[in-house]
């Protein structure tokens, strides 16, 4: 699994002109799934991301976690995180998992975040979505389960 996490002041996802999910301060997480990902990896990634201390304390140091700032999470499925741009001018997405694999892992990731007590909003798997965010910092991390 691969996640692009951005610390945000606020973020939202809109589908067909309707806001599907909206959060205040917290994390916008774009989540991609590949063929051989597992439920254990979804749990491990959710544990890792929700425990990151990347909010500034009173001394300006990244020392505070999501729970300390009462942060929220917006998770948006993003198969394009597994795009391959090595050949030609159009990326291929062969490394992205098919929906029958990706959807349950996406849902498991979201469930773990919710089970930890965080307010979690989502997009809609497979839908065309417009995502807006106000990056805080900006602070953006790419986290891959192969590197955990």
PDB file of C-alpha atoms in Angstrom:
ATOM      1  CA  UNK A   1       0.000   0.000   0.000  1.00  0.00           C
ATOM      2  CA  UNK A   2       1.089   3.524  -0.619  1.00  0.00           C
ATOM      3  CA  UNK A   3      -0.135   6.676   1.064  1.00  0.00           C
ATOM      4  CA  UNK A   4       0.477  10.325   0.411  1.00  0.00           C
ATOM      5  CA  UNK A   5      -0.290  12.138   3.658  1.00  0.00           C
ATOM      6  CA  UNK A   6      -0.654  15.894   3.761  1.00  0.00           C
ATOM      7  CA  UNK A   7      -1.082  17.843   6.972  1.00  0.00           C
ATOM      8  CA  UNK A   8      -3.982  20.189   6.287  1.00  0.00           C
ATOM      9  CA  UNK A   9      -5.848  23.084   7.849  1.00  0.00           C
ATOM     10  CA  UNK A  10      -8.946  21.711   6.087  1.00  0.00           C
ATOM     11  CA  UNK A  11      -9.821  19.442   3.170  1.00  0.00           C
ATOM     12  CA  UNK A  12     -12.859  18.237   1.272  1.00  0.00           C
ATOM     13  CA  UNK A  13     -13.867  15.861  -1.486  1.00  0.00           C
ATOM     14  CA  UNK A  14     -16.701  16.619  -3.897  1.00  0.00           C
ATOM     15  CA  UNK A  15     -18.509  14.164  -6.187  1.00  0.00           C
ATOM     16  CA  UNK A  16     -20.986  15.340  -8.835  1.00  0.00           C
ATOM     17  CA  UNK A  17     -21.117  18.797  -7.269  1.00  0.00           C
ATOM     18  CA  UNK A  18     -21.934  17.471  -3.787  1.00  0.00           C
ATOM     19  CA  UNK A  19     -19.487  17.529  -0.879  1.00  0.00           C
ATOM     20  CA  UNK A  20     -18.980  13.885   0.141  1.00  0.00           C
ATOM     21  CA  UNK A  21     -16.464  14.465   2.935  1.00  0.00           C
ATOM     22  CA  UNK A  22     -15.047  17.481   4.737  1.00  0.00           C
ATOM     23  CA  UNK A  23     -12.569  17.838   7.592  1.00  0.00           C
ATOM     24  CA  UNK A  24     -10.911  20.576   9.579  1.00  0.00           C
ATOM     25  CA  UNK A  25      -7.337  20.319  10.822  1.00  0.00           C
ATOM     26  CA  UNK A  26      -5.808  16.923  10.284  1.00  0.00           C
ATOM     27  CA  UNK A  27      -4.617  14.598   7.540  1.00  0.00           C
ATOM     28  CA  UNK A  28      -5.612  14.275   3.919  1.00  0.00           C
ATOM     29  CA  UNK A  29      -4.556  10.744   2.986  1.00  0.00           C
ATOM     30  CA  UNK A  30      -4.468   9.616  -0.640  1.00  0.00           C
ATOM     31  CA  UNK A  31      -4.385   5.807  -0.492  1.00  0.00           C
ATOM     32  CA  UNK A  32      -3.269   3.413  -3.205  1.00  0.00           C
ATOM     33  CA  UNK A  33      -3.411  -0.382  -3.177  1.00  0.00           C
ATOM     34  CA  UNK A  34      -1.370  -2.821  -5.264  1.00  0.00           C
ATOM     35  CA  UNK A  35      -1.971  -6.495  -6.106  1.00  0.00           C
ATOM     36  CA  UNK A  36      -0.170  -8.221  -3.263  1.00  0.00           C
ATOM     37  CA  UNK A  37      -1.214  -5.935  -0.408  1.00  0.00           C
ATOM     38  CA  UNK A  38      -2.776  -7.553   2.651  1.00  0.00           C
ATOM     39  CA  UNK A  39      -5.117  -6.688   5.481  1.00  0.00           C
ATOM     40  CA  UNK A  40      -2.132  -6.775   7.857  1.00  0.00           C
ATOM     41  CA  UNK A  41      -0.469  -4.061   5.765  1.00  0.00           C
ATOM     42  CA  UNK A  42      -3.636  -1.944   5.881  1.00  0.00           C
ATOM     43  CA  UNK A  43      -3.628  -2.190   9.680  1.00  0.00           C
ATOM     44  CA  UNK A  44       0.090  -1.438   9.926  1.00  0.00           C
ATOM     45  CA  UNK A  45      -0.179   1.580   7.638  1.00  0.00           C
ATOM     46  CA  UNK A  46      -3.189   2.980   9.507  1.00  0.00           C
ATOM     47  CA  UNK A  47      -1.352   2.486  12.823  1.00  0.00           C
ATOM     48  CA  UNK A  48       1.740   4.236  11.487  1.00  0.00           C
ATOM     49  CA  UNK A  49      -0.018   7.225   9.946  1.00  0.00           C
ATOM     50  CA  UNK A  50      -2.364   7.879  12.868  1.00  0.00           C
ATOM     51  CA  UNK A  51       0.545   7.808  15.311  1.00  0.00           C
ATOM     52  CA  UNK A  52       2.794  10.274  13.476  1.00  0.00           C
ATOM     53  CA  UNK A  53       3.756  13.316  15.523  1.00  0.00           C
ATOM     54  CA  UNK A  54       3.876  16.007  12.857  1.00  0.00           C
ATOM     55  CA  UNK A  55       1.997  18.895  14.453  1.00  0.00           C
ATOM     56  CA  UNK A  56       4.016  21.653  16.056  1.00  0.00           C
ATOM     57  CA  UNK A  57       4.163  22.108  19.798  1.00  0.00           C
ATOM     58  CA  UNK A  58       4.496  25.458  21.589  1.00  0.00           C
ATOM     59  CA  UNK A  59       8.223  25.517  20.693  1.00  0.00           C
ATOM     60  CA  UNK A  60       7.591  25.038  16.982  1.00  0.00           C
ATOM     61  CA  UNK A  61       8.838  21.425  16.994  1.00  0.00           C
ATOM     62  CA  UNK A  62       6.916  18.613  15.311  1.00  0.00           C
ATOM     63  CA  UNK A  63       6.040  16.875  18.546  1.00  0.00           C
ATOM     64  CA  UNK A  64       2.261  16.577  18.655  1.00  0.00           C
ATOM     65  CA  UNK A  65       0.108  13.807  17.260  1.00  0.00           C
ATOM     66  CA  UNK A  66      -3.263  13.841  15.579  1.00  0.00           C
ATOM     67  CA  UNK A  67      -5.033  12.954  18.826  1.00  0.00           C
ATOM     68  CA  UNK A  68      -3.481  15.914  20.671  1.00  0.00           C
ATOM     69  CA  UNK A  69      -4.799  18.445  18.160  1.00  0.00           C
ATOM     70  CA  UNK A  70      -8.175  16.664  17.849  1.00  0.00           C
ATOM     71  CA  UNK A  71      -7.362  16.188  14.189  1.00  0.00           C
ATOM     72  CA  UNK A  72      -9.569  14.597  11.584  1.00  0.00           C
ATOM     73  CA  UNK A  73      -8.794  12.376   8.600  1.00  0.00           C
ATOM     74  CA  UNK A  74      -9.991  12.486   5.003  1.00  0.00           C
ATOM     75  CA  UNK A  75      -9.115   9.294   3.076  1.00  0.00           C
ATOM     76  CA  UNK A  76      -9.370   9.297  -0.703  1.00  0.00           C
ATOM     77  CA  UNK A  77      -8.696   6.191  -2.806  1.00  0.00           C
ATOM     78  CA  UNK A  78      -6.076   6.922  -5.462  1.00  0.00           C
ATOM     79  CA  UNK A  79      -5.103   4.108  -7.842  1.00  0.00           C
ATOM     80  CA  UNK A  80      -2.887   6.561  -9.729  1.00  0.00           C
ATOM     81  CA  UNK A  81      -0.325   6.337  -6.907  1.00  0.00           C
ATOM     82  CA  UNK A  82       0.742   3.137  -8.658  1.00  0.00           C
ATOM     83  CA  UNK A  83       1.099   4.789 -12.059  1.00  0.00           C
ATOM     84  CA  UNK A  84       4.162   3.844 -14.079  1.00  0.00           C
ATOM     85  CA  UNK A  85       5.625   6.620 -16.231  1.00  0.00           C
ATOM     86  CA  UNK A  86       8.752   4.830 -17.464  1.00  0.00           C
ATOM     87  CA  UNK A  87       7.600   4.222 -21.037  1.00  0.00           C
ATOM     88  CA  UNK A  88       5.985   6.634 -23.439  1.00  0.00           C
ATOM     89  CA  UNK A  89       3.959   9.656 -22.450  1.00  0.00           C
ATOM     90  CA  UNK A  90       0.917   8.011 -20.908  1.00  0.00           C
ATOM     91  CA  UNK A  91       1.288   6.229 -17.578  1.00  0.00           C
ATOM     92  CA  UNK A  92       0.030   2.704 -17.114  1.00  0.00           C
ATOM     93  CA  UNK A  93      -1.704   1.621 -13.939  1.00  0.00           C
ATOM     94  CA  UNK A  94      -1.040  -2.109 -14.127  1.00  0.00           C
ATOM     95  CA  UNK A  95       0.407  -2.155 -10.604  1.00  0.00           C
ATOM     96  CA  UNK A  96      -2.835  -0.819  -9.096  1.00  0.00           C
ATOM     97  CA  UNK A  97      -5.038  -3.488  -7.553  1.00  0.00           C
ATOM     98  CA  UNK A  98      -8.400  -4.339  -9.075  1.00  0.00           C
ATOM     99  CA  UNK A  99     -11.453  -3.189  -7.071  1.00  0.00           C
ATOM    100  CA  UNK A 100     -12.127  -6.661  -5.626  1.00  0.00           C
ATOM    101  CA  UNK A 101      -8.750  -6.460  -3.863  1.00  0.00           C
ATOM    102  CA  UNK A 102      -8.481  -2.721  -3.304  1.00  0.00           C
ATOM    103  CA  UNK A 103     -11.928  -1.935  -1.874  1.00  0.00           C
ATOM    104  CA  UNK A 104     -11.756  -4.278   1.144  1.00  0.00           C
ATOM    105  CA  UNK A 105      -8.246  -3.035   1.999  1.00  0.00           C
ATOM    106  CA  UNK A 106      -9.288   0.598   1.629  1.00  0.00           C
ATOM    107  CA  UNK A 107     -12.279  -0.080   3.877  1.00  0.00           C
ATOM    108  CA  UNK A 108     -10.080  -1.878   6.427  1.00  0.00           C
ATOM    109  CA  UNK A 109      -7.699   1.090   6.524  1.00  0.00           C
ATOM    110  CA  UNK A 110     -10.613   3.470   7.147  1.00  0.00           C
ATOM    111  CA  UNK A 111     -12.092   1.163   9.811  1.00  0.00           C
ATOM    112  CA  UNK A 112      -8.802   1.005  11.718  1.00  0.00           C
ATOM    113  CA  UNK A 113      -8.555   4.804  11.735  1.00  0.00           C
ATOM    114  CA  UNK A 114     -12.120   5.037  13.041  1.00  0.00           C
ATOM    115  CA  UNK A 115     -11.535   2.322  15.642  1.00  0.00           C
ATOM    116  CA  UNK A 116      -8.719   4.483  17.013  1.00  0.00           C
ATOM    117  CA  UNK A 117     -11.328   7.152  17.736  1.00  0.00           C
ATOM    118  CA  UNK A 118     -10.604   9.551  14.889  1.00  0.00           C
ATOM    119  CA  UNK A 119     -13.300  11.300  12.890  1.00  0.00           C
ATOM    120  CA  UNK A 120     -12.775   9.957   9.366  1.00  0.00           C
ATOM    121  CA  UNK A 121     -14.399  11.170   6.170  1.00  0.00           C
ATOM    122  CA  UNK A 122     -13.935   9.470   2.798  1.00  0.00           C
ATOM    123  CA  UNK A 123     -14.364   9.890  -0.878  1.00  0.00           C
ATOM    124  CA  UNK A 124     -16.070   7.210  -2.960  1.00  0.00           C
ATOM    125  CA  UNK A 125     -14.007   4.391  -4.380  1.00  0.00           C
ATOM    126  CA  UNK A 126     -13.876   4.566  -8.176  1.00  0.00           C
ATOM    127  CA  UNK A 127     -15.724   7.865  -8.471  1.00  0.00           C
ATOM    128  CA  UNK A 128     -14.446  10.981 -10.198  1.00  0.00           C
ATOM    129  CA  UNK A 129     -13.623  13.260  -7.276  1.00  0.00           C
ATOM    130  CA  UNK A 130     -12.535  16.837  -6.817  1.00  0.00           C
ATOM    131  CA  UNK A 131     -10.267  17.154  -3.788  1.00  0.00           C
ATOM    132  CA  UNK A 132      -9.522  20.500  -2.184  1.00  0.00           C
ATOM    133  CA  UNK A 133      -7.146  21.144   0.678  1.00  0.00           C
ATOM    134  CA  UNK A 134      -5.257  23.875   2.431  1.00  0.00           C
ATOM    135  CA  UNK A 135      -1.834  22.403   3.086  1.00  0.00           C
ATOM    136  CA  UNK A 136      -0.350  23.215   6.472  1.00  0.00           C
ATOM    137  CA  UNK A 137       3.381  23.833   6.202  1.00  0.00           C
ATOM    138  CA  UNK A 138       3.248  22.443   3.588  1.00  0.00           C
ATOM    139  CA  UNK A 139       4.006  19.060   5.061  1.00  0.00           C
ATOM    140  CA  UNK A 140       3.556  16.035   2.805  1.00  0.00           C
ATOM    141  CA  UNK A 141       4.859  12.500   3.335  1.00  0.00           C
ATOM    142  CA  UNK A 142       4.890   9.463   1.044  1.00  0.00           C
ATOM    143  CA  UNK A 143       4.650   6.238   3.045  1.00  0.00           C
ATOM    144  CA  UNK A 144       4.875   2.808   1.449  1.00  0.00           C
ATOM    145  CA  UNK A 145       4.210  -0.393   3.391  1.00  0.00           C
ATOM    146  CA  UNK A 146       7.261  -1.948   1.712  1.00  0.00           C
ATOM    147  CA  UNK A 147       9.340   0.525   3.724  1.00  0.00           C
ATOM    148  CA  UNK A 148       7.694  -0.004   7.126  1.00  0.00           C
TER     149      UNK A 148
END
